[in-house]
């Protein structure tokens, strides 16, 4: 089990990758999962699904808005009080924002995206760093996007800008925290088949009067694996980076997109 007996914090619990990160952490033997989201209902659902795969995994649910420093500090305090340590932080919380282009975007709308994806992520990270420093160990992974690696036709300029800044900040963190035994890495996700993407594609299929499988096939034609990775698979790729199997890895960026982007 990759995460046997570890305490894992997951931000951004939601219907897609967020909850899958919590579930897969439990499946891989985590002793505890600290689940963070702005919605208590999402946290309750996550707890039930975690317990279904690992009844022995303790779940600490903390309603958290990562754009609020007080919320981040409260989560860190509760995690340490409950478990005594924090072995891993998986930063999955995000706001996508408008489907826009840099040349025409309403830049006011970028502020919320940057405030969550960059500032908020760094705030929850900073809140947990003191405990990791005290225990002289820890692993952090930033969930990022393939849109940082290549310009997509869909129009995700604001989202990509915020995530590019986070990718750069992750390298700084890796350099700064390495002497304290803390690793920081990034995983760039592409298309992930799960609730959010399925919902988006169903809407697109309805709008354009195209069968869902045809639309999905058009995307998968550009993926060397010939299929869209699932959010479960992508969650496991991210969790590898906080496991002891990646103990020599910090400041790295892993692409989990079926080969759709190759650096």
PDB file of C-alpha atoms in Angstrom:
ATOM      1  CA  UNK A   1       0.000   0.000   0.000  1.00  0.00           C
ATOM      2  CA  UNK A   2       1.518   3.284  -1.144  1.00  0.00           C
ATOM      3  CA  UNK A   3       0.225   5.382   1.755  1.00  0.00           C
ATOM      4  CA  UNK A   4       0.088   2.868   4.598  1.00  0.00           C
ATOM      5  CA  UNK A   5      -0.511   4.624   7.938  1.00  0.00           C
ATOM      6  CA  UNK A   6      -0.054   8.116   6.464  1.00  0.00           C
ATOM      7  CA  UNK A   7      -2.172  11.191   7.215  1.00  0.00           C
ATOM      8  CA  UNK A   8      -3.230  12.880   3.987  1.00  0.00           C
ATOM      9  CA  UNK A   9      -4.871  16.293   3.585  1.00  0.00           C
ATOM     10  CA  UNK A  10      -6.928  16.757   0.414  1.00  0.00           C
ATOM     11  CA  UNK A  11      -8.284  20.182  -0.487  1.00  0.00           C
ATOM     12  CA  UNK A  12     -11.068  20.755  -2.985  1.00  0.00           C
ATOM     13  CA  UNK A  13     -13.230  17.717  -2.283  1.00  0.00           C
ATOM     14  CA  UNK A  14     -15.802  17.646  -5.070  1.00  0.00           C
ATOM     15  CA  UNK A  15     -17.562  15.304  -7.490  1.00  0.00           C
ATOM     16  CA  UNK A  16     -14.497  14.716  -9.665  1.00  0.00           C
ATOM     17  CA  UNK A  17     -10.817  14.376  -8.862  1.00  0.00           C
ATOM     18  CA  UNK A  18     -11.054  15.770  -5.321  1.00  0.00           C
ATOM     19  CA  UNK A  19     -13.153  12.980  -3.862  1.00  0.00           C
ATOM     20  CA  UNK A  20     -11.230  10.378  -5.876  1.00  0.00           C
ATOM     21  CA  UNK A  21      -8.001  11.558  -4.243  1.00  0.00           C
ATOM     22  CA  UNK A  22      -9.518  10.952  -0.814  1.00  0.00           C
ATOM     23  CA  UNK A  23     -10.915   7.550  -1.829  1.00  0.00           C
ATOM     24  CA  UNK A  24      -7.670   6.364  -3.410  1.00  0.00           C
ATOM     25  CA  UNK A  25      -5.617   7.581  -0.438  1.00  0.00           C
ATOM     26  CA  UNK A  26      -7.807   5.436   1.810  1.00  0.00           C
ATOM     27  CA  UNK A  27      -7.562   2.486  -0.585  1.00  0.00           C
ATOM     28  CA  UNK A  28      -3.771   2.798  -0.431  1.00  0.00           C
ATOM     29  CA  UNK A  29      -3.810   2.409   3.349  1.00  0.00           C
ATOM     30  CA  UNK A  30      -3.906   5.970   4.694  1.00  0.00           C
ATOM     31  CA  UNK A  31      -4.624   5.995   8.433  1.00  0.00           C
ATOM     32  CA  UNK A  32      -6.384   9.320   8.135  1.00  0.00           C
ATOM     33  CA  UNK A  33      -7.749  11.675   5.494  1.00  0.00           C
ATOM     34  CA  UNK A  34      -8.357  15.341   6.231  1.00  0.00           C
ATOM     35  CA  UNK A  35     -11.022  16.359   3.737  1.00  0.00           C
ATOM     36  CA  UNK A  36     -11.431  20.056   2.938  1.00  0.00           C
ATOM     37  CA  UNK A  37     -14.190  21.673   0.894  1.00  0.00           C
ATOM     38  CA  UNK A  38     -16.508  24.664   1.093  1.00  0.00           C
ATOM     39  CA  UNK A  39     -19.546  22.363   1.224  1.00  0.00           C
ATOM     40  CA  UNK A  40     -20.404  20.197   4.231  1.00  0.00           C
ATOM     41  CA  UNK A  41     -22.538  17.992   1.969  1.00  0.00           C
ATOM     42  CA  UNK A  42     -19.558  17.144  -0.245  1.00  0.00           C
ATOM     43  CA  UNK A  43     -17.526  16.256   2.842  1.00  0.00           C
ATOM     44  CA  UNK A  44     -20.229  13.942   4.143  1.00  0.00           C
ATOM     45  CA  UNK A  45     -20.364  12.176   0.765  1.00  0.00           C
ATOM     46  CA  UNK A  46     -16.569  11.857   0.731  1.00  0.00           C
ATOM     47  CA  UNK A  47     -16.521  10.325   4.206  1.00  0.00           C
ATOM     48  CA  UNK A  48     -19.059   7.681   3.217  1.00  0.00           C
ATOM     49  CA  UNK A  49     -17.130   6.779   0.078  1.00  0.00           C
ATOM     50  CA  UNK A  50     -13.804   6.630   1.930  1.00  0.00           C
ATOM     51  CA  UNK A  51     -15.269   4.369   4.593  1.00  0.00           C
ATOM     52  CA  UNK A  52     -16.638   2.078   1.874  1.00  0.00           C
ATOM     53  CA  UNK A  53     -13.121   1.235   0.689  1.00  0.00           C
ATOM     54  CA  UNK A  54     -11.298   1.438   4.032  1.00  0.00           C
ATOM     55  CA  UNK A  55     -13.421   1.352   7.196  1.00  0.00           C
ATOM     56  CA  UNK A  56     -10.296   1.831   9.317  1.00  0.00           C
ATOM     57  CA  UNK A  57      -9.366   5.152   7.694  1.00  0.00           C
ATOM     58  CA  UNK A  58     -10.372   8.016   9.972  1.00  0.00           C
ATOM     59  CA  UNK A  59     -11.878  11.010   8.160  1.00  0.00           C
ATOM     60  CA  UNK A  60     -11.614  14.540   9.532  1.00  0.00           C
ATOM     61  CA  UNK A  61     -14.054  16.798   7.692  1.00  0.00           C
ATOM     62  CA  UNK A  62     -13.217  20.507   7.741  1.00  0.00           C
ATOM     63  CA  UNK A  63     -15.356  23.042   5.897  1.00  0.00           C
ATOM     64  CA  UNK A  64     -12.671  25.235   4.366  1.00  0.00           C
ATOM     65  CA  UNK A  65     -12.458  28.174   2.001  1.00  0.00           C
ATOM     66  CA  UNK A  66      -8.786  28.265   1.062  1.00  0.00           C
ATOM     67  CA  UNK A  67      -9.039  31.951   0.109  1.00  0.00           C
ATOM     68  CA  UNK A  68      -9.469  32.670   3.843  1.00  0.00           C
ATOM     69  CA  UNK A  69      -6.294  32.463   5.923  1.00  0.00           C
ATOM     70  CA  UNK A  70      -8.274  31.769   9.100  1.00  0.00           C
ATOM     71  CA  UNK A  71      -9.924  28.722   7.495  1.00  0.00           C
ATOM     72  CA  UNK A  72      -6.561  27.342   6.400  1.00  0.00           C
ATOM     73  CA  UNK A  73      -5.035  27.824   9.844  1.00  0.00           C
ATOM     74  CA  UNK A  74      -8.081  26.216  11.490  1.00  0.00           C
ATOM     75  CA  UNK A  75      -7.751  23.176   9.220  1.00  0.00           C
ATOM     76  CA  UNK A  76      -4.059  22.816  10.052  1.00  0.00           C
ATOM     77  CA  UNK A  77      -4.733  23.103  13.792  1.00  0.00           C
ATOM     78  CA  UNK A  78      -7.534  20.517  13.689  1.00  0.00           C
ATOM     79  CA  UNK A  79      -5.450  18.119  11.619  1.00  0.00           C
ATOM     80  CA  UNK A  80      -2.547  18.263  14.073  1.00  0.00           C
ATOM     81  CA  UNK A  81      -4.836  18.057  17.090  1.00  0.00           C
ATOM     82  CA  UNK A  82      -6.605  14.997  15.664  1.00  0.00           C
ATOM     83  CA  UNK A  83      -3.704  13.062  14.169  1.00  0.00           C
ATOM     84  CA  UNK A  84      -0.541  14.568  15.660  1.00  0.00           C
ATOM     85  CA  UNK A  85       1.109  14.876  12.266  1.00  0.00           C
ATOM     86  CA  UNK A  86       0.499  15.566   8.571  1.00  0.00           C
ATOM     87  CA  UNK A  87       2.370  13.432   6.062  1.00  0.00           C
ATOM     88  CA  UNK A  88       0.942  14.736   2.806  1.00  0.00           C
ATOM     89  CA  UNK A  89      -1.012  17.607   1.308  1.00  0.00           C
ATOM     90  CA  UNK A  90      -2.730  17.254  -2.051  1.00  0.00           C
ATOM     91  CA  UNK A  91      -3.816  20.664  -3.325  1.00  0.00           C
ATOM     92  CA  UNK A  92      -6.834  19.999  -5.535  1.00  0.00           C
ATOM     93  CA  UNK A  93      -9.071  23.008  -4.798  1.00  0.00           C
ATOM     94  CA  UNK A  94      -9.560  25.280  -7.801  1.00  0.00           C
ATOM     95  CA  UNK A  95     -11.833  27.688  -9.632  1.00  0.00           C
ATOM     96  CA  UNK A  96     -11.924  27.304 -13.405  1.00  0.00           C
ATOM     97  CA  UNK A  97     -13.429  30.678 -14.322  1.00  0.00           C
ATOM     98  CA  UNK A  98     -14.571  31.683 -17.777  1.00  0.00           C
ATOM     99  CA  UNK A  99     -13.644  29.916 -20.990  1.00  0.00           C
ATOM    100  CA  UNK A 100     -11.676  32.914 -22.210  1.00  0.00           C
ATOM    101  CA  UNK A 101      -8.702  34.172 -24.215  1.00  0.00           C
ATOM    102  CA  UNK A 102      -5.923  36.486 -23.041  1.00  0.00           C
ATOM    103  CA  UNK A 103      -6.564  38.983 -25.834  1.00  0.00           C
ATOM    104  CA  UNK A 104     -10.259  39.454 -25.053  1.00  0.00           C
ATOM    105  CA  UNK A 105     -10.834  38.291 -21.460  1.00  0.00           C
ATOM    106  CA  UNK A 106     -12.517  40.407 -18.837  1.00  0.00           C
ATOM    107  CA  UNK A 107      -9.479  40.542 -16.598  1.00  0.00           C
ATOM    108  CA  UNK A 108     -11.587  41.364 -13.549  1.00  0.00           C
ATOM    109  CA  UNK A 109     -12.821  37.772 -13.649  1.00  0.00           C
ATOM    110  CA  UNK A 110      -9.249  36.506 -13.391  1.00  0.00           C
ATOM    111  CA  UNK A 111      -8.944  37.827  -9.837  1.00  0.00           C
ATOM    112  CA  UNK A 112     -11.145  35.123  -8.294  1.00  0.00           C
ATOM    113  CA  UNK A 113      -9.345  32.435 -10.298  1.00  0.00           C
ATOM    114  CA  UNK A 114      -5.885  33.618  -9.241  1.00  0.00           C
ATOM    115  CA  UNK A 115      -7.025  34.212  -5.657  1.00  0.00           C
ATOM    116  CA  UNK A 116      -8.113  30.586  -5.353  1.00  0.00           C
ATOM    117  CA  UNK A 117      -5.748  28.656  -7.597  1.00  0.00           C
ATOM    118  CA  UNK A 118      -2.564  30.490  -6.634  1.00  0.00           C
ATOM    119  CA  UNK A 119      -3.035  32.507  -3.454  1.00  0.00           C
ATOM    120  CA  UNK A 120      -5.479  30.123  -1.783  1.00  0.00           C
ATOM    121  CA  UNK A 121      -3.351  27.091  -2.570  1.00  0.00           C
ATOM    122  CA  UNK A 122      -0.281  28.789  -1.142  1.00  0.00           C
ATOM    123  CA  UNK A 123      -2.240  29.818   1.955  1.00  0.00           C
ATOM    124  CA  UNK A 124      -3.269  26.273   2.858  1.00  0.00           C
ATOM    125  CA  UNK A 125       0.252  25.092   2.051  1.00  0.00           C
ATOM    126  CA  UNK A 126       1.794  27.715   4.330  1.00  0.00           C
ATOM    127  CA  UNK A 127      -0.602  26.732   7.104  1.00  0.00           C
ATOM    128  CA  UNK A 128       0.671  23.136   7.059  1.00  0.00           C
ATOM    129  CA  UNK A 129       4.376  23.832   6.525  1.00  0.00           C
ATOM    130  CA  UNK A 130       5.159  24.463  10.244  1.00  0.00           C
ATOM    131  CA  UNK A 131       3.951  20.981  11.229  1.00  0.00           C
ATOM    132  CA  UNK A 132       5.887  19.354   8.396  1.00  0.00           C
ATOM    133  CA  UNK A 133       8.992  21.271   9.421  1.00  0.00           C
ATOM    134  CA  UNK A 134       8.536  20.207  13.042  1.00  0.00           C
ATOM    135  CA  UNK A 135       8.364  16.547  12.053  1.00  0.00           C
ATOM    136  CA  UNK A 136      11.145  17.045   9.462  1.00  0.00           C
ATOM    137  CA  UNK A 137       9.140  15.336   6.741  1.00  0.00           C
ATOM    138  CA  UNK A 138       6.223  15.874   4.421  1.00  0.00           C
ATOM    139  CA  UNK A 139       5.124  15.768   0.817  1.00  0.00           C
ATOM    140  CA  UNK A 140       3.038  18.251  -1.133  1.00  0.00           C
ATOM    141  CA  UNK A 141       1.586  17.815  -4.588  1.00  0.00           C
ATOM    142  CA  UNK A 142      -0.081  20.540  -6.643  1.00  0.00           C
ATOM    143  CA  UNK A 143      -2.838  19.453  -9.007  1.00  0.00           C
ATOM    144  CA  UNK A 144      -2.197  21.343 -12.223  1.00  0.00           C
ATOM    145  CA  UNK A 145      -3.347  21.244 -15.823  1.00  0.00           C
ATOM    146  CA  UNK A 146      -2.171  20.363 -19.303  1.00  0.00           C
ATOM    147  CA  UNK A 147      -3.400  23.846 -20.325  1.00  0.00           C
ATOM    148  CA  UNK A 148      -0.177  25.173 -18.769  1.00  0.00           C
ATOM    149  CA  UNK A 149       1.847  22.968 -21.112  1.00  0.00           C
ATOM    150  CA  UNK A 150       0.086  23.787 -24.384  1.00  0.00           C
ATOM    151  CA  UNK A 151      -2.479  26.341 -25.506  1.00  0.00           C
ATOM    152  CA  UNK A 152      -5.834  24.549 -25.880  1.00  0.00           C
ATOM    153  CA  UNK A 153      -8.439  25.608 -28.438  1.00  0.00           C
ATOM    154  CA  UNK A 154     -11.153  25.756 -25.795  1.00  0.00           C
ATOM    155  CA  UNK A 155     -10.099  29.060 -24.263  1.00  0.00           C
ATOM    156  CA  UNK A 156      -8.746  28.639 -20.720  1.00  0.00           C
ATOM    157  CA  UNK A 157      -6.389  31.592 -20.533  1.00  0.00           C
ATOM    158  CA  UNK A 158      -7.219  32.791 -17.031  1.00  0.00           C
ATOM    159  CA  UNK A 159      -7.233  29.293 -15.576  1.00  0.00           C
ATOM    160  CA  UNK A 160      -3.946  28.438 -17.288  1.00  0.00           C
ATOM    161  CA  UNK A 161      -2.325  31.686 -16.120  1.00  0.00           C
ATOM    162  CA  UNK A 162      -3.202  30.963 -12.492  1.00  0.00           C
ATOM    163  CA  UNK A 163      -1.957  27.400 -12.727  1.00  0.00           C
ATOM    164  CA  UNK A 164       1.267  28.423 -14.492  1.00  0.00           C
ATOM    165  CA  UNK A 165       2.011  30.749 -11.589  1.00  0.00           C
ATOM    166  CA  UNK A 166       1.341  27.880  -9.184  1.00  0.00           C
ATOM    167  CA  UNK A 167       3.677  25.571 -11.122  1.00  0.00           C
ATOM    168  CA  UNK A 168       6.442  28.144 -10.828  1.00  0.00           C
ATOM    169  CA  UNK A 169       5.746  28.680  -7.123  1.00  0.00           C
ATOM    170  CA  UNK A 170       5.985  24.928  -6.579  1.00  0.00           C
ATOM    171  CA  UNK A 171       9.603  24.986  -7.725  1.00  0.00           C
ATOM    172  CA  UNK A 172      10.375  27.742  -5.250  1.00  0.00           C
ATOM    173  CA  UNK A 173       8.729  25.749  -2.478  1.00  0.00           C
ATOM    174  CA  UNK A 174      10.686  22.625  -3.419  1.00  0.00           C
ATOM    175  CA  UNK A 175      13.955  24.550  -3.206  1.00  0.00           C
ATOM    176  CA  UNK A 176      13.055  26.309   0.031  1.00  0.00           C
ATOM    177  CA  UNK A 177      11.602  23.321   1.878  1.00  0.00           C
ATOM    178  CA  UNK A 178      13.973  20.582   0.727  1.00  0.00           C
ATOM    179  CA  UNK A 179      16.400  21.113   3.637  1.00  0.00           C
ATOM    180  CA  UNK A 180      13.472  20.485   6.010  1.00  0.00           C
ATOM    181  CA  UNK A 181      12.724  17.121   4.442  1.00  0.00           C
ATOM    182  CA  UNK A 182       9.637  18.379   2.625  1.00  0.00           C
ATOM    183  CA  UNK A 183       9.072  17.478  -1.025  1.00  0.00           C
ATOM    184  CA  UNK A 184       6.931  19.529  -3.423  1.00  0.00           C
ATOM    185  CA  UNK A 185       5.857  18.296  -6.841  1.00  0.00           C
ATOM    186  CA  UNK A 186       3.280  19.055  -9.530  1.00  0.00           C
ATOM    187  CA  UNK A 187       1.055  16.793 -11.615  1.00  0.00           C
ATOM    188  CA  UNK A 188      -0.444  18.149 -14.838  1.00  0.00           C
ATOM    189  CA  UNK A 189      -3.802  16.598 -15.673  1.00  0.00           C
ATOM    190  CA  UNK A 190      -5.372  16.497 -19.121  1.00  0.00           C
ATOM    191  CA  UNK A 191      -8.796  15.198 -20.063  1.00  0.00           C
ATOM    192  CA  UNK A 192     -10.110  13.023 -17.214  1.00  0.00           C
ATOM    193  CA  UNK A 193     -13.199  10.893 -17.621  1.00  0.00           C
ATOM    194  CA  UNK A 194     -15.318  11.445 -14.535  1.00  0.00           C
ATOM    195  CA  UNK A 195     -18.404  13.342 -13.418  1.00  0.00           C
ATOM    196  CA  UNK A 196     -17.289  16.885 -14.415  1.00  0.00           C
ATOM    197  CA  UNK A 197     -16.000  15.994 -17.897  1.00  0.00           C
ATOM    198  CA  UNK A 198     -18.889  13.641 -18.558  1.00  0.00           C
ATOM    199  CA  UNK A 199     -21.341  16.405 -17.625  1.00  0.00           C
ATOM    200  CA  UNK A 200     -19.549  18.888 -19.878  1.00  0.00           C
ATOM    201  CA  UNK A 201     -19.490  16.485 -22.805  1.00  0.00           C
ATOM    202  CA  UNK A 202     -23.145  15.547 -22.372  1.00  0.00           C
ATOM    203  CA  UNK A 203     -24.005  19.244 -22.536  1.00  0.00           C
ATOM    204  CA  UNK A 204     -21.834  19.751 -25.619  1.00  0.00           C
ATOM    205  CA  UNK A 205     -23.344  16.688 -27.288  1.00  0.00           C
ATOM    206  CA  UNK A 206     -26.831  18.049 -26.645  1.00  0.00           C
ATOM    207  CA  UNK A 207     -25.941  21.549 -27.859  1.00  0.00           C
ATOM    208  CA  UNK A 208     -24.402  20.348 -31.103  1.00  0.00           C
ATOM    209  CA  UNK A 209     -26.718  17.366 -31.640  1.00  0.00           C
ATOM    210  CA  UNK A 210     -23.743  14.986 -31.661  1.00  0.00           C
ATOM    211  CA  UNK A 211     -23.736  11.550 -29.972  1.00  0.00           C
ATOM    212  CA  UNK A 212     -21.727  11.590 -26.741  1.00  0.00           C
ATOM    213  CA  UNK A 213     -19.515   8.715 -27.890  1.00  0.00           C
ATOM    214  CA  UNK A 214     -18.684  10.603 -31.104  1.00  0.00           C
ATOM    215  CA  UNK A 215     -17.613  13.681 -29.140  1.00  0.00           C
ATOM    216  CA  UNK A 216     -15.609  11.583 -26.678  1.00  0.00           C
ATOM    217  CA  UNK A 217     -13.997   9.733 -29.577  1.00  0.00           C
ATOM    218  CA  UNK A 218     -12.856  12.987 -31.162  1.00  0.00           C
ATOM    219  CA  UNK A 219     -10.902  13.841 -28.019  1.00  0.00           C
ATOM    220  CA  UNK A 220      -9.552  10.321 -27.581  1.00  0.00           C
ATOM    221  CA  UNK A 221      -8.255  10.296 -31.157  1.00  0.00           C
ATOM    222  CA  UNK A 222      -5.581  12.756 -30.017  1.00  0.00           C
ATOM    223  CA  UNK A 223      -4.526  10.693 -26.989  1.00  0.00           C
ATOM    224  CA  UNK A 224      -1.769   8.144 -27.674  1.00  0.00           C
ATOM    225  CA  UNK A 225      -3.289   5.668 -25.200  1.00  0.00           C
ATOM    226  CA  UNK A 226      -6.407   5.779 -27.335  1.00  0.00           C
ATOM    227  CA  UNK A 227      -8.666   6.551 -24.404  1.00  0.00           C
ATOM    228  CA  UNK A 228      -9.354   9.264 -21.888  1.00  0.00           C
ATOM    229  CA  UNK A 229      -7.756   8.471 -18.504  1.00  0.00           C
ATOM    230  CA  UNK A 230     -10.219   8.240 -15.631  1.00  0.00           C
ATOM    231  CA  UNK A 231     -10.070  10.558 -12.649  1.00  0.00           C
ATOM    232  CA  UNK A 232      -9.313   7.483 -10.496  1.00  0.00           C
ATOM    233  CA  UNK A 233      -6.170   6.823 -12.548  1.00  0.00           C
ATOM    234  CA  UNK A 234      -5.095  10.450 -12.364  1.00  0.00           C
ATOM    235  CA  UNK A 235      -5.675  10.497  -8.613  1.00  0.00           C
ATOM    236  CA  UNK A 236      -3.324   7.543  -8.238  1.00  0.00           C
ATOM    237  CA  UNK A 237      -0.644   9.323 -10.283  1.00  0.00           C
ATOM    238  CA  UNK A 238      -0.845  12.302  -7.921  1.00  0.00           C
ATOM    239  CA  UNK A 239      -0.737  10.114  -4.817  1.00  0.00           C
ATOM    240  CA  UNK A 240       2.386   8.365  -6.077  1.00  0.00           C
ATOM    241  CA  UNK A 241       4.170  11.703  -5.719  1.00  0.00           C
ATOM    242  CA  UNK A 242       3.340  11.950  -2.011  1.00  0.00           C
ATOM    243  CA  UNK A 243       4.249   8.320  -1.361  1.00  0.00           C
ATOM    244  CA  UNK A 244       7.614   7.035  -0.158  1.00  0.00           C
ATOM    245  CA  UNK A 245       8.184   5.559  -3.624  1.00  0.00           C
ATOM    246  CA  UNK A 246       8.829   9.152  -4.759  1.00  0.00           C
ATOM    247  CA  UNK A 247      11.150   9.943  -1.839  1.00  0.00           C
ATOM    248  CA  UNK A 248      13.892  11.103  -4.240  1.00  0.00           C
ATOM    249  CA  UNK A 249      11.539  13.319  -6.254  1.00  0.00           C
ATOM    250  CA  UNK A 250      11.032  17.022  -5.593  1.00  0.00           C
ATOM    251  CA  UNK A 251      10.571  20.047  -7.815  1.00  0.00           C
ATOM    252  CA  UNK A 252       9.312  17.742 -10.570  1.00  0.00           C
ATOM    253  CA  UNK A 253       6.322  17.917 -12.895  1.00  0.00           C
ATOM    254  CA  UNK A 254       4.486  14.753 -13.947  1.00  0.00           C
ATOM    255  CA  UNK A 255       2.123  14.673 -16.921  1.00  0.00           C
ATOM    256  CA  UNK A 256      -0.922  12.443 -16.389  1.00  0.00           C
ATOM    257  CA  UNK A 257      -2.834  12.795 -19.643  1.00  0.00           C
ATOM    258  CA  UNK A 258      -2.461   9.544 -21.562  1.00  0.00           C
ATOM    259  CA  UNK A 259       0.378  11.017 -23.611  1.00  0.00           C
ATOM    260  CA  UNK A 260      -1.718  13.821 -25.094  1.00  0.00           C
ATOM    261  CA  UNK A 261       1.106  16.179 -24.135  1.00  0.00           C
ATOM    262  CA  UNK A 262       4.709  15.018 -24.200  1.00  0.00           C
ATOM    263  CA  UNK A 263       7.381  17.523 -23.125  1.00  0.00           C
TER     264      UNK A 263
END
